[in-house]
Coordinates of C-alpha atoms in Angstrom, one line a residue:
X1 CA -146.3 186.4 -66.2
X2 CA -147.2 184.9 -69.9
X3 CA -143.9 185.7 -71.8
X4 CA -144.5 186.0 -75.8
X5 CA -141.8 184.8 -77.8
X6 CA -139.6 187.4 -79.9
X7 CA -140.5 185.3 -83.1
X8 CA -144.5 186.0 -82.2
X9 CA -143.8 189.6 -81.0
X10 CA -142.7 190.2 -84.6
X11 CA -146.1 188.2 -85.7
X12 CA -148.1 190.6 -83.6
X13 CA -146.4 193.6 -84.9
X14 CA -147.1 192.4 -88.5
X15 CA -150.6 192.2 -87.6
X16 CA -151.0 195.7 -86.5
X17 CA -153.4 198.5 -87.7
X18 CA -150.8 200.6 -88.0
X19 CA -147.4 199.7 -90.3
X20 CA -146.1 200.4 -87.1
X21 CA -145.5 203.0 -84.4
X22 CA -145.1 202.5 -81.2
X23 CA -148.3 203.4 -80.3
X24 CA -150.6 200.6 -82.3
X25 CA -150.8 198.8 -79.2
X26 CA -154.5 199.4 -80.4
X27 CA -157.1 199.1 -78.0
X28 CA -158.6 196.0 -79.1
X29 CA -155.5 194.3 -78.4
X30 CA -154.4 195.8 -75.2
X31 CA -156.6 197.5 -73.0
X32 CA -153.7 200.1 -71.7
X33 CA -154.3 202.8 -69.4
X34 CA -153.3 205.7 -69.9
X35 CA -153.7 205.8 -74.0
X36 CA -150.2 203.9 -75.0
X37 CA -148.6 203.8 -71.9
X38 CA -149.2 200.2 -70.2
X39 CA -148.1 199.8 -67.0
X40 CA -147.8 196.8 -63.9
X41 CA -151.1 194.6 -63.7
X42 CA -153.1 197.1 -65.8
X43 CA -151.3 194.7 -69.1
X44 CA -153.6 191.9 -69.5
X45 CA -151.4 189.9 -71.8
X46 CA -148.2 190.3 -74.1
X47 CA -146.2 190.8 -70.6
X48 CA -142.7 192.7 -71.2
X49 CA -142.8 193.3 -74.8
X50 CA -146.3 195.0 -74.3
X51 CA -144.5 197.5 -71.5
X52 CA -141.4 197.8 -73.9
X53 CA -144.2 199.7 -76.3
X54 CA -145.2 201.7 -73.5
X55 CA -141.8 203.1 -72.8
X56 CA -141.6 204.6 -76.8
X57 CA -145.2 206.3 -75.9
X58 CA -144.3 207.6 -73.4
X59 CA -141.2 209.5 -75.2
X60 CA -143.8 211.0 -76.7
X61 CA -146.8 211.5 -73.5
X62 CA -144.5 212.6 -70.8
X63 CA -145.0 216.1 -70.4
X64 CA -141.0 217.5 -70.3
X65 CA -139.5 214.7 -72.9
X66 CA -140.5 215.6 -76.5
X67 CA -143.9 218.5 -76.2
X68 CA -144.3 222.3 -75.3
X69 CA -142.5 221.8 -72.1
X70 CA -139.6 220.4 -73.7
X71 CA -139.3 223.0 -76.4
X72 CA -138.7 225.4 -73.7
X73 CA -136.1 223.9 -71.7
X74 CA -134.2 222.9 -74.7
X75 CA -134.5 224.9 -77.3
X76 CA -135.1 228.9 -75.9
X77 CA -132.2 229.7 -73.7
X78 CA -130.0 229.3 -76.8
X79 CA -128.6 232.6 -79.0
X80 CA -130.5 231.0 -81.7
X81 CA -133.9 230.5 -80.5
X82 CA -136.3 233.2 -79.7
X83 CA -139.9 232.5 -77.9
X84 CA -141.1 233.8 -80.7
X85 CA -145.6 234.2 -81.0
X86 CA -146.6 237.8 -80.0
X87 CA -144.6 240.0 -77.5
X88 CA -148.0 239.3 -74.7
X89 CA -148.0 235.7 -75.1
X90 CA -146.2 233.4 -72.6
X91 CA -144.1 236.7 -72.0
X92 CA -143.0 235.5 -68.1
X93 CA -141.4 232.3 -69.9
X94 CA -140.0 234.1 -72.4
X95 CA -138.4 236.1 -70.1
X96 CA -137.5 233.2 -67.5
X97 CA -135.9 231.3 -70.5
X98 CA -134.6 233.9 -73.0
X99 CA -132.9 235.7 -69.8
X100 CA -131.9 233.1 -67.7
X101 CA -133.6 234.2 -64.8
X102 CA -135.0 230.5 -63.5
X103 CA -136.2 229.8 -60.6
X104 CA -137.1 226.2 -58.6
X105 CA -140.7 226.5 -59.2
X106 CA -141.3 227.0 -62.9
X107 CA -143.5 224.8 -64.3
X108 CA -142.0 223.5 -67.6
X109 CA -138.1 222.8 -65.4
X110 CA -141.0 220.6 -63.3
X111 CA -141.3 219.0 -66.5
X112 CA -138.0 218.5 -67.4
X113 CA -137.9 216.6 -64.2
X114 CA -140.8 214.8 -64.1
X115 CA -141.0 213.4 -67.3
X116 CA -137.8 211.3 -67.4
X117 CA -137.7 210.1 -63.9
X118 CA -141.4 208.7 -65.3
X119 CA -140.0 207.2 -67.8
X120 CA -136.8 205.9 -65.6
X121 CA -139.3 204.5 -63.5
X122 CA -141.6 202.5 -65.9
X123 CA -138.3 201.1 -67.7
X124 CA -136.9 200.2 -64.3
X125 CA -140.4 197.7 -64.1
X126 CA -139.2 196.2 -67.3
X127 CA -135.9 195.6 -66.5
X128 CA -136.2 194.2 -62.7
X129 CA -139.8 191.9 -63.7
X130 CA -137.3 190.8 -66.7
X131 CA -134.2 189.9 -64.9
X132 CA -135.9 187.9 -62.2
X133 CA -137.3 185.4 -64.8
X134 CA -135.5 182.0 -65.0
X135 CA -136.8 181.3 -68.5
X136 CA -136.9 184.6 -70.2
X137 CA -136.6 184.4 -74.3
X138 CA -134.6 185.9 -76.7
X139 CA -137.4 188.9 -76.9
X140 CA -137.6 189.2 -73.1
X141 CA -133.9 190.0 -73.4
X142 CA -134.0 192.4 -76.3
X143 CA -136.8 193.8 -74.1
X144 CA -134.4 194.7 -71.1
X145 CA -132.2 196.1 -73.6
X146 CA -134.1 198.3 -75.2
X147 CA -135.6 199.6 -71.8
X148 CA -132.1 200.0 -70.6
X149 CA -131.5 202.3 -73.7
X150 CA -134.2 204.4 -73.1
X151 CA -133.5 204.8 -69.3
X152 CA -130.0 205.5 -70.3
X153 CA -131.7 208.4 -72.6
X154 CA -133.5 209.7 -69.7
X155 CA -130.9 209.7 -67.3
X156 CA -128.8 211.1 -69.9
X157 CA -131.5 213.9 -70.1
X158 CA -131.2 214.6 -66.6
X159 CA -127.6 214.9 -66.5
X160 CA -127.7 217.6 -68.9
X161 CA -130.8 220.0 -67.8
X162 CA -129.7 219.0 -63.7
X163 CA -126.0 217.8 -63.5
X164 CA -126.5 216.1 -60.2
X165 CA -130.0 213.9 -60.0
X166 CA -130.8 210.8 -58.4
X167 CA -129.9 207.8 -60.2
X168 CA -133.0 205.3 -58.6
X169 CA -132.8 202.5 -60.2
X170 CA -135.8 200.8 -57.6
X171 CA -138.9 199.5 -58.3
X172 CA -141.1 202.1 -57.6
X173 CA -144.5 200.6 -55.6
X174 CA -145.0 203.5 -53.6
X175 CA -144.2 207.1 -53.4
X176 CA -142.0 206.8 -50.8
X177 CA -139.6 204.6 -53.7
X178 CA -139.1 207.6 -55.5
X179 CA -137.0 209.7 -53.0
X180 CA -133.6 209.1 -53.1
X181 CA -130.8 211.7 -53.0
X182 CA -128.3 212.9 -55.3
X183 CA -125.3 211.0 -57.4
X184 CA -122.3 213.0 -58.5
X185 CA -122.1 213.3 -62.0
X186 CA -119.4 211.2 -62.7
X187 CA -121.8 208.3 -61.0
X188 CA -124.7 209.6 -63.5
X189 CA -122.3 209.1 -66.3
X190 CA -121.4 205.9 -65.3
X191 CA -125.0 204.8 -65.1
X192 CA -125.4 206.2 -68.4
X193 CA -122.5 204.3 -69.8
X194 CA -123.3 201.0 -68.3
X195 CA -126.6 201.0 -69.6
X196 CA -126.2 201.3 -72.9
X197 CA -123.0 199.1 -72.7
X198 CA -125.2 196.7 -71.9
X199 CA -127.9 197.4 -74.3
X200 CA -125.8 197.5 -77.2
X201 CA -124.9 193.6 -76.5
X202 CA -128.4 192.9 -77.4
X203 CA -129.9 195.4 -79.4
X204 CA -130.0 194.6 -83.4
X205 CA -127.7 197.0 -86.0
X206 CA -131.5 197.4 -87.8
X207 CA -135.0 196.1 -86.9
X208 CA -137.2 194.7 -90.0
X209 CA -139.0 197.0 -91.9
X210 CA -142.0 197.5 -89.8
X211 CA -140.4 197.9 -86.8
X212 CA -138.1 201.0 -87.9
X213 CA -138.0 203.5 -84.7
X214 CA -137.1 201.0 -82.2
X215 CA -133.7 201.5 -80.2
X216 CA -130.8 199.9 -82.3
X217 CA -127.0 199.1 -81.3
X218 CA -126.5 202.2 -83.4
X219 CA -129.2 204.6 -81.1
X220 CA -126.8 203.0 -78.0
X221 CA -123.5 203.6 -79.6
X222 CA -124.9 207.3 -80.6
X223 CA -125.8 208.3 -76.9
X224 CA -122.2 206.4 -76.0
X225 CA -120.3 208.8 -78.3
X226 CA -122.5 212.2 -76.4
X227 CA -122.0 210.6 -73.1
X228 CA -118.5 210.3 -73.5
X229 CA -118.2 213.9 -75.6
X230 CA -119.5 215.4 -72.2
X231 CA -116.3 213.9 -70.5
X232 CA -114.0 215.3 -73.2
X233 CA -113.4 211.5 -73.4
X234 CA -112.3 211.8 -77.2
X235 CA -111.0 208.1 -78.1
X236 CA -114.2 206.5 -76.3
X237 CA -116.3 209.1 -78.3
X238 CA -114.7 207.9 -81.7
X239 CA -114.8 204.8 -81.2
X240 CA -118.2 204.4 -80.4
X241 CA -118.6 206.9 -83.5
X242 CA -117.0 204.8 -85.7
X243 CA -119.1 202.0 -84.5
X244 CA -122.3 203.7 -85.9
X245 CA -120.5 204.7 -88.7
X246 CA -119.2 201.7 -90.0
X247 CA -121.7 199.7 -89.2
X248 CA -123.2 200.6 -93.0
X249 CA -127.0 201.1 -91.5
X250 CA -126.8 204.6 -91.9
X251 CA -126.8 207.7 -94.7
X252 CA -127.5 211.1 -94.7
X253 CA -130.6 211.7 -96.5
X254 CA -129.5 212.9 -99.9
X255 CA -132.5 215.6 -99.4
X256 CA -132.1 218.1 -95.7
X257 CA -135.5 219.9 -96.8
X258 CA -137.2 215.7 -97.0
X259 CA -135.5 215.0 -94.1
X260 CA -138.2 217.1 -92.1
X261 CA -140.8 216.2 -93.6
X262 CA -143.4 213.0 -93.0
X263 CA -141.4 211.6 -95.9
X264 CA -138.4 211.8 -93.4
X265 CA -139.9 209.9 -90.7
X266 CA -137.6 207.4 -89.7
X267 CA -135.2 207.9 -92.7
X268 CA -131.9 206.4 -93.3
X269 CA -130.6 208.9 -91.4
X270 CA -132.3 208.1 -88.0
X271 CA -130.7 206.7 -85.7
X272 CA -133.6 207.4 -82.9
X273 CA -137.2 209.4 -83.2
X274 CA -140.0 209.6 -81.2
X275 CA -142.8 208.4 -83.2
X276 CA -146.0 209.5 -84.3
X277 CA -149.2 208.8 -86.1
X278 CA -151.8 210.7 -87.5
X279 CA -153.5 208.4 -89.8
X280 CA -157.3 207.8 -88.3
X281 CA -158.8 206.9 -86.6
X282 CA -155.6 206.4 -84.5
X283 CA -153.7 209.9 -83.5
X284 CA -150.7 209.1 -81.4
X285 CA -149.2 213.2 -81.5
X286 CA -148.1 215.8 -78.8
X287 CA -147.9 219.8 -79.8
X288 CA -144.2 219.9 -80.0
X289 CA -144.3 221.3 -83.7
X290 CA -148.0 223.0 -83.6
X291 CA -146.3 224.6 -80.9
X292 CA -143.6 226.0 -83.5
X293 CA -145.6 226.6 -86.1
X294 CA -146.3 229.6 -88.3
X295 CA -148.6 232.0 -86.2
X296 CA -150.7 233.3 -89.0
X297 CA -154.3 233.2 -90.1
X298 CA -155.7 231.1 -93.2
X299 CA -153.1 229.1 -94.7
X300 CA -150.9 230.2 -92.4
X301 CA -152.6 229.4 -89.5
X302 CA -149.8 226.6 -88.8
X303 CA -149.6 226.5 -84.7
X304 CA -148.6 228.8 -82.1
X305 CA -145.2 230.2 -83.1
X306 CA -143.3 229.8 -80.6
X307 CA -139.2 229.1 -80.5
X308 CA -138.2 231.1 -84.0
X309 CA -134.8 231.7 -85.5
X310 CA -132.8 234.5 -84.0
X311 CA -131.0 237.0 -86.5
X312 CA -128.1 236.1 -85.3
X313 CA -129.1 232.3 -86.6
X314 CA -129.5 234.3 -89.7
X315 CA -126.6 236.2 -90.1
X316 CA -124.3 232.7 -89.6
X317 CA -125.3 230.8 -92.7
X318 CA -122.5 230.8 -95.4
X319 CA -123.9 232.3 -98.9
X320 CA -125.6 229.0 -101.1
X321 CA -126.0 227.2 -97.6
X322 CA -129.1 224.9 -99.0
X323 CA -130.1 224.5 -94.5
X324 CA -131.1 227.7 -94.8
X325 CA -134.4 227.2 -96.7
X326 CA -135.1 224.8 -95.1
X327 CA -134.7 226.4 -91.5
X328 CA -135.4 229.7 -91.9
X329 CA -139.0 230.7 -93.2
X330 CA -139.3 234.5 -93.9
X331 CA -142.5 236.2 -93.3
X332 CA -142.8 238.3 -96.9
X333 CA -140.9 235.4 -98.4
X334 CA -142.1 231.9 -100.3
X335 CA -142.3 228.7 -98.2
X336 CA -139.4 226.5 -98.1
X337 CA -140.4 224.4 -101.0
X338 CA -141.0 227.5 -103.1
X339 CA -144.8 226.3 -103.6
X340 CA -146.2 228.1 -105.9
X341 CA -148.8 231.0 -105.0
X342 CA -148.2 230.6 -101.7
X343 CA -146.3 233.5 -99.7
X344 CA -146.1 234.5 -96.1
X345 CA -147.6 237.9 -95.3
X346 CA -145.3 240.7 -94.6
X347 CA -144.1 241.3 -90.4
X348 CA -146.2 243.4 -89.8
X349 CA -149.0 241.8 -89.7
X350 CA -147.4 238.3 -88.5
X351 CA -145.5 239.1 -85.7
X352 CA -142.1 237.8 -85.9
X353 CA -140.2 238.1 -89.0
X354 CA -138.8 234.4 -88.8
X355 CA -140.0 231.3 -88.3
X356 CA -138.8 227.6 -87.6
X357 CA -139.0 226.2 -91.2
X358 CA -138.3 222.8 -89.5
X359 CA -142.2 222.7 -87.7
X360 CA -143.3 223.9 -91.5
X361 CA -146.0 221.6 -93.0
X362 CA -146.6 220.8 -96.4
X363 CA -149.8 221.8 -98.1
X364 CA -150.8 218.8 -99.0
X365 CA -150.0 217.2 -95.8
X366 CA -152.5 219.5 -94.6
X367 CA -154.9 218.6 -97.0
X368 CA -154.5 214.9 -96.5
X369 CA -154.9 215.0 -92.5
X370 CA -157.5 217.9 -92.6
X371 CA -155.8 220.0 -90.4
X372 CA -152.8 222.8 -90.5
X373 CA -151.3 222.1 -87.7
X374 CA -148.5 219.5 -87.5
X375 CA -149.3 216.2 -85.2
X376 CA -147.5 213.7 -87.8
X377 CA -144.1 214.4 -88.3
X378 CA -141.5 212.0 -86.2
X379 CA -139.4 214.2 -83.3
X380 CA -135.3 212.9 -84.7
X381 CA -133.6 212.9 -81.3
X382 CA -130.9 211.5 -82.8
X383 CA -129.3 212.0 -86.3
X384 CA -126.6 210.5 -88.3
X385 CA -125.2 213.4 -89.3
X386 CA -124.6 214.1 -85.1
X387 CA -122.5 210.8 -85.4
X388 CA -120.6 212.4 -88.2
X389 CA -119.8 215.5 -86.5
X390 CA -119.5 214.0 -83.4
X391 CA -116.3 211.6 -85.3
X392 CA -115.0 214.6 -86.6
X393 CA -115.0 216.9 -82.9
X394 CA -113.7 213.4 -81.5
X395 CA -110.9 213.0 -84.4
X396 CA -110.0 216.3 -84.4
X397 CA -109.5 217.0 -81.0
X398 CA -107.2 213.3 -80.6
X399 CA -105.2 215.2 -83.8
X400 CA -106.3 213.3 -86.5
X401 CA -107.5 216.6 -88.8
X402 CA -107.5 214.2 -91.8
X403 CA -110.6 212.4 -90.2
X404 CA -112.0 215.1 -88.7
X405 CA -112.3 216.2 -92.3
X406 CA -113.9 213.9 -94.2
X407 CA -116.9 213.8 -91.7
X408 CA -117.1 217.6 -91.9
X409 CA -117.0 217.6 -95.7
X410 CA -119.9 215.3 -96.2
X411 CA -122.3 217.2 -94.1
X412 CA -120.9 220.1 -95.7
X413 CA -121.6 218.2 -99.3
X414 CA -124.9 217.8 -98.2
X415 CA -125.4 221.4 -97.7
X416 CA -123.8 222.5 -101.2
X417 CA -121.6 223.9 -100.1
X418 CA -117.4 223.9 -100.9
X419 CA -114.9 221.6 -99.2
X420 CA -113.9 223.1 -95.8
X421 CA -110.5 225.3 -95.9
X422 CA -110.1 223.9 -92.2
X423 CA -106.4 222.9 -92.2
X424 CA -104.8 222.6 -88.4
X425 CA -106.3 221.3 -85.2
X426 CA -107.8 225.1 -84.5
X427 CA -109.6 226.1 -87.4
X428 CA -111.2 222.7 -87.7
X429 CA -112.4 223.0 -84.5
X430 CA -114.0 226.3 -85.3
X431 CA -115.1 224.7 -88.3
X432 CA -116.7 222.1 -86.3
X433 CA -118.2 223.9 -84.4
X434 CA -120.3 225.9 -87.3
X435 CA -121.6 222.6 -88.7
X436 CA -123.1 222.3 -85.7
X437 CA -124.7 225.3 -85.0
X438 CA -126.1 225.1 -88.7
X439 CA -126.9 221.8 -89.2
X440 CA -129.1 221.4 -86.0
X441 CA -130.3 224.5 -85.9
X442 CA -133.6 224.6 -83.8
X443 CA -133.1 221.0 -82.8
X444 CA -132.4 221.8 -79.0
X445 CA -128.3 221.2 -79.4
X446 CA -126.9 224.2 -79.9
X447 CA -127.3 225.1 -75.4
X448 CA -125.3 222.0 -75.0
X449 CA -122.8 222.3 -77.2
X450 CA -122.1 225.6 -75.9
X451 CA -122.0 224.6 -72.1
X452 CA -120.1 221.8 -73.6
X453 CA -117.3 223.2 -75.8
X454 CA -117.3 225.7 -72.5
X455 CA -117.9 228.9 -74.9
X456 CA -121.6 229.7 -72.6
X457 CA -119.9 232.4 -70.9
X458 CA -118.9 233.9 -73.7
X459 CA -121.4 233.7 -76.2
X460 CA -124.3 234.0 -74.1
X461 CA -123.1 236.7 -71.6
X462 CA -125.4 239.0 -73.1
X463 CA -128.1 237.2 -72.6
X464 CA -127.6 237.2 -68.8
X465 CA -126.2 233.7 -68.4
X466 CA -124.2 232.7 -65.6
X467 CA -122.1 229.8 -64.4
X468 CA -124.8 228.5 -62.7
X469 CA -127.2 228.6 -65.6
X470 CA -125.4 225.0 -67.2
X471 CA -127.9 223.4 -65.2
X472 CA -131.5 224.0 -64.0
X473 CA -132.7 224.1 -60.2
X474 CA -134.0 221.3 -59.0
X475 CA -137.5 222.2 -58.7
X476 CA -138.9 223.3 -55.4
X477 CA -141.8 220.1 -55.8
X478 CA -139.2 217.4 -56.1
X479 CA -137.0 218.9 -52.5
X480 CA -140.9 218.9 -50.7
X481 CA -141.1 215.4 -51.6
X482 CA -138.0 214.2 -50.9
X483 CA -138.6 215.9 -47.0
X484 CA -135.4 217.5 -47.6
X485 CA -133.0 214.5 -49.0
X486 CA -132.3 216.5 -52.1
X487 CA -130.3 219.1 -51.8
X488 CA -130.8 222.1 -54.4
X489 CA -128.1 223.0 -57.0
X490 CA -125.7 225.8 -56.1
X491 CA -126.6 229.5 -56.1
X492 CA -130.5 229.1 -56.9

């Protein structure tokens, strides 16, 4: 295998069409098949670094990581997320997802499956082709790093949505590699953890300028701090917080509206994205936010308008909250930047009477890619104001209520609004516990946190949830392939 040098890799990158993405492994380079996602002998030249670019497309081209699929799994069985559209369309997931009522062959929890253990699998190529060279180079290594972040993502995916999955760590050269039965979640975990452990070793505090979006030691001390938040594993938490935090590569972006906006694309405060590009002739995109978009007509024919704001959402923001705007669009009400002249018809005639201001695009966004629909804005995974709150949960929960707020107050800062009146271990967890809910509102956390923090039962009881809805069923295609090895998860 020819093995280019980090220093050259960097060269190559310079050289791009594109000031980077993930996806300018143009054509005339590399001829990769499928589009931006290279795999085994079908990579001509540039060896692992050329399949380390493949792994970041295919964060964005695996149907159940970061597209429609995704938005459903993540983001609708929350209080705060509605399917939203029109009462007809996709009404059976609406129902399956809104309600809880899953069952092992839906197509998008297929998706949720599929597309990390992909993903798992073509890192897994990286990693064991990368380890068995004798005389692999400094960007070999940050190579195997960086696919061992992203596995650790994916796996870290699965443990969420599934609890119990596989953790296959083989290379996969036929289908028979792929079945493998469960690990117990404290093995996932561990997996997880040794992963990015590893990566982090490696990995730089910042790439240069043109290769922003790549994992970082601060993306694998991020996922550190969630993994170990799912443990109630508070002084690993922190201090993997603290990590990111003091580290000094990170702000919040001084502006929440910019900060979902093109012009936010791999700001200061990302620590991880899935990139995109829709400059042409190159359009690297998935329908994650035309999928979100305003359902309208005209001007307001901005996508398909599904996952909207529930009025409970609503009815949580503090008065002067500036997320709200930015959130919240309100059909009868301006757009989030106030543009002049330009108003959302009354509900009736849109259907819903909120929409995810967070899929919005700017006008002259639209006029500058010809198109209403968004395709260009980066998908933030991974924020730094997460690491902030995560400090604070982390800090707060080990009794140090002083720490705990600081963190809170800067996010709170941010939003304009007044110091916290938090003042003992309780409140301030209740306090924490807001931010969150507010400050990633339709980000495909608030589920998590609720399973998480253990408050499911209770605050989506209504809903129809269930102990056994913290994790999906294994779907019914993945037990047919395995011949029976997997065993599904309880009650389904």
């Amino acid at each position: 295998m020819k093995i280019i040098s980090f220093k050259n890799l960097l060269f190559l990158g310079a050289l791009s069409a594109a000031s980077f993405s993930f996806q300018s492994c143009t054509e005339d380079w590399l001829d990769l098949r499928p589009e931006g996602r290279p795999t085994g002998d079908e990579v001509p030249i540039g060896g692992l670094e050329a399949s380390a670019f493949g792994l970041y497309a295919s964060l964005r081209t695996n149907s159940g990581l970061s597209d429609f699929s995704y938005l459903w799994t993540h983001s609708i069985r929350a209080d705060d997320n509605e399917k939203g559209s029109t009462a007809s369309d996709a009404s059976t997931d609406g129902n399956v997802f809104n309600n809880f009522a899953y069952v092992a062959t839906n197509g998008h929890i297929a998706n949720a499956w599929n597309g990390p253990y992909r993903l798992i699998y073509d890192a897994n190529d990286l990693i064991t082709k990368g380890e068995a060279l004798t005389d692999a180079t400094t960007g070999t290594l940050v190579n195997i790093a960086e696919a061992k972040a992203i596995r650790a993502y994916a796996f870290f995916q699965l443990r969420r949505d599934f609890g119990e999955v596989p953790v296959n760590l083989k290379l996969i050269t036929s289908p028979e590699d792929e079945i493998a039965p469960k690990n117990t979640i404290a093995q996932v975990e561990a997996q997880i953890i040794s992963d990015l452990m590893a990566a982090r070793e490696l990995l730089p505090v910042q790439w240069p300028a043109a290769y922003r979006g790549r994992a970082t030691k601060g993306m694998a001390n991020a996922l550190l701090a969630k993994t170990y938040l799912l443990q109630n594993n508070y002084p690993k938490a922190l201090e993997h917080s603290m990590e990111v935090i003091n580290s000094g590569a990170y702000t919040l972006n001084p502006s929440y509206d910019a900060e979902f906006t093109k012009a936010g694309n791999n700001s200061t405060e990302s620590i991880f994205e899935v990139q995109k590009n829709y400059s042409n002739p190159t359009k690297y995109s998935n329908n994650y936010y035309e999928s979100q978009g305003v359902r309208g007509s005209g001007v307001w024919d901005l996508g398909w308008g599904f996952n909207v704001p529930s009025e409970g959402l609503v009815a949580a923001y503090e008065p002067g909250d500036k997320r709200k705007k930015t959130t919240i669009l309100v059909s009868g009400g301006p757009d989030i930047y106030d543009t002049p002249n330009l108003v959302l018809p009354a509900s009736p005639p849109l259907a819903q009477q909120y929409w995810n201001g967070k899929a919005y695009t700017l006008p002259a966004e639209r006029t500058q890619f010809a198109e209403n629909k968004n395709h260009w804005e980066n998908i933030k995974l991974i924020r730094y104001a997460d690491v902030l709150l995560m400090a604070a949960e982390a800090a707060n929960e080990m009794g140090q209520i002083a720490t705990a707020t600081t963190y809170v107050n800067m996010i709170r800062s941010r939003a304009g609004l007044p110091a916290t009146t938090a003042l003992n271990q309780g409140t301030m967890r209740d306090a924490i516990k807001h931010e969150r809910r507010i400050e990633f509102a339709m980000e495909s956390e608030r589920f998590y946190d609720l399973v998480r923090w253990g408050d499911a039962t209770t605050v989506l009881a209504g809903l129809g949830y269930a102990p056994r809805n913290m994790y999906f069923p294994i779907p019914q295609s993945a037990i047919d392939k395995s011949q029976g090895i997997l065993v599904q998860n309880p009650n389904y």
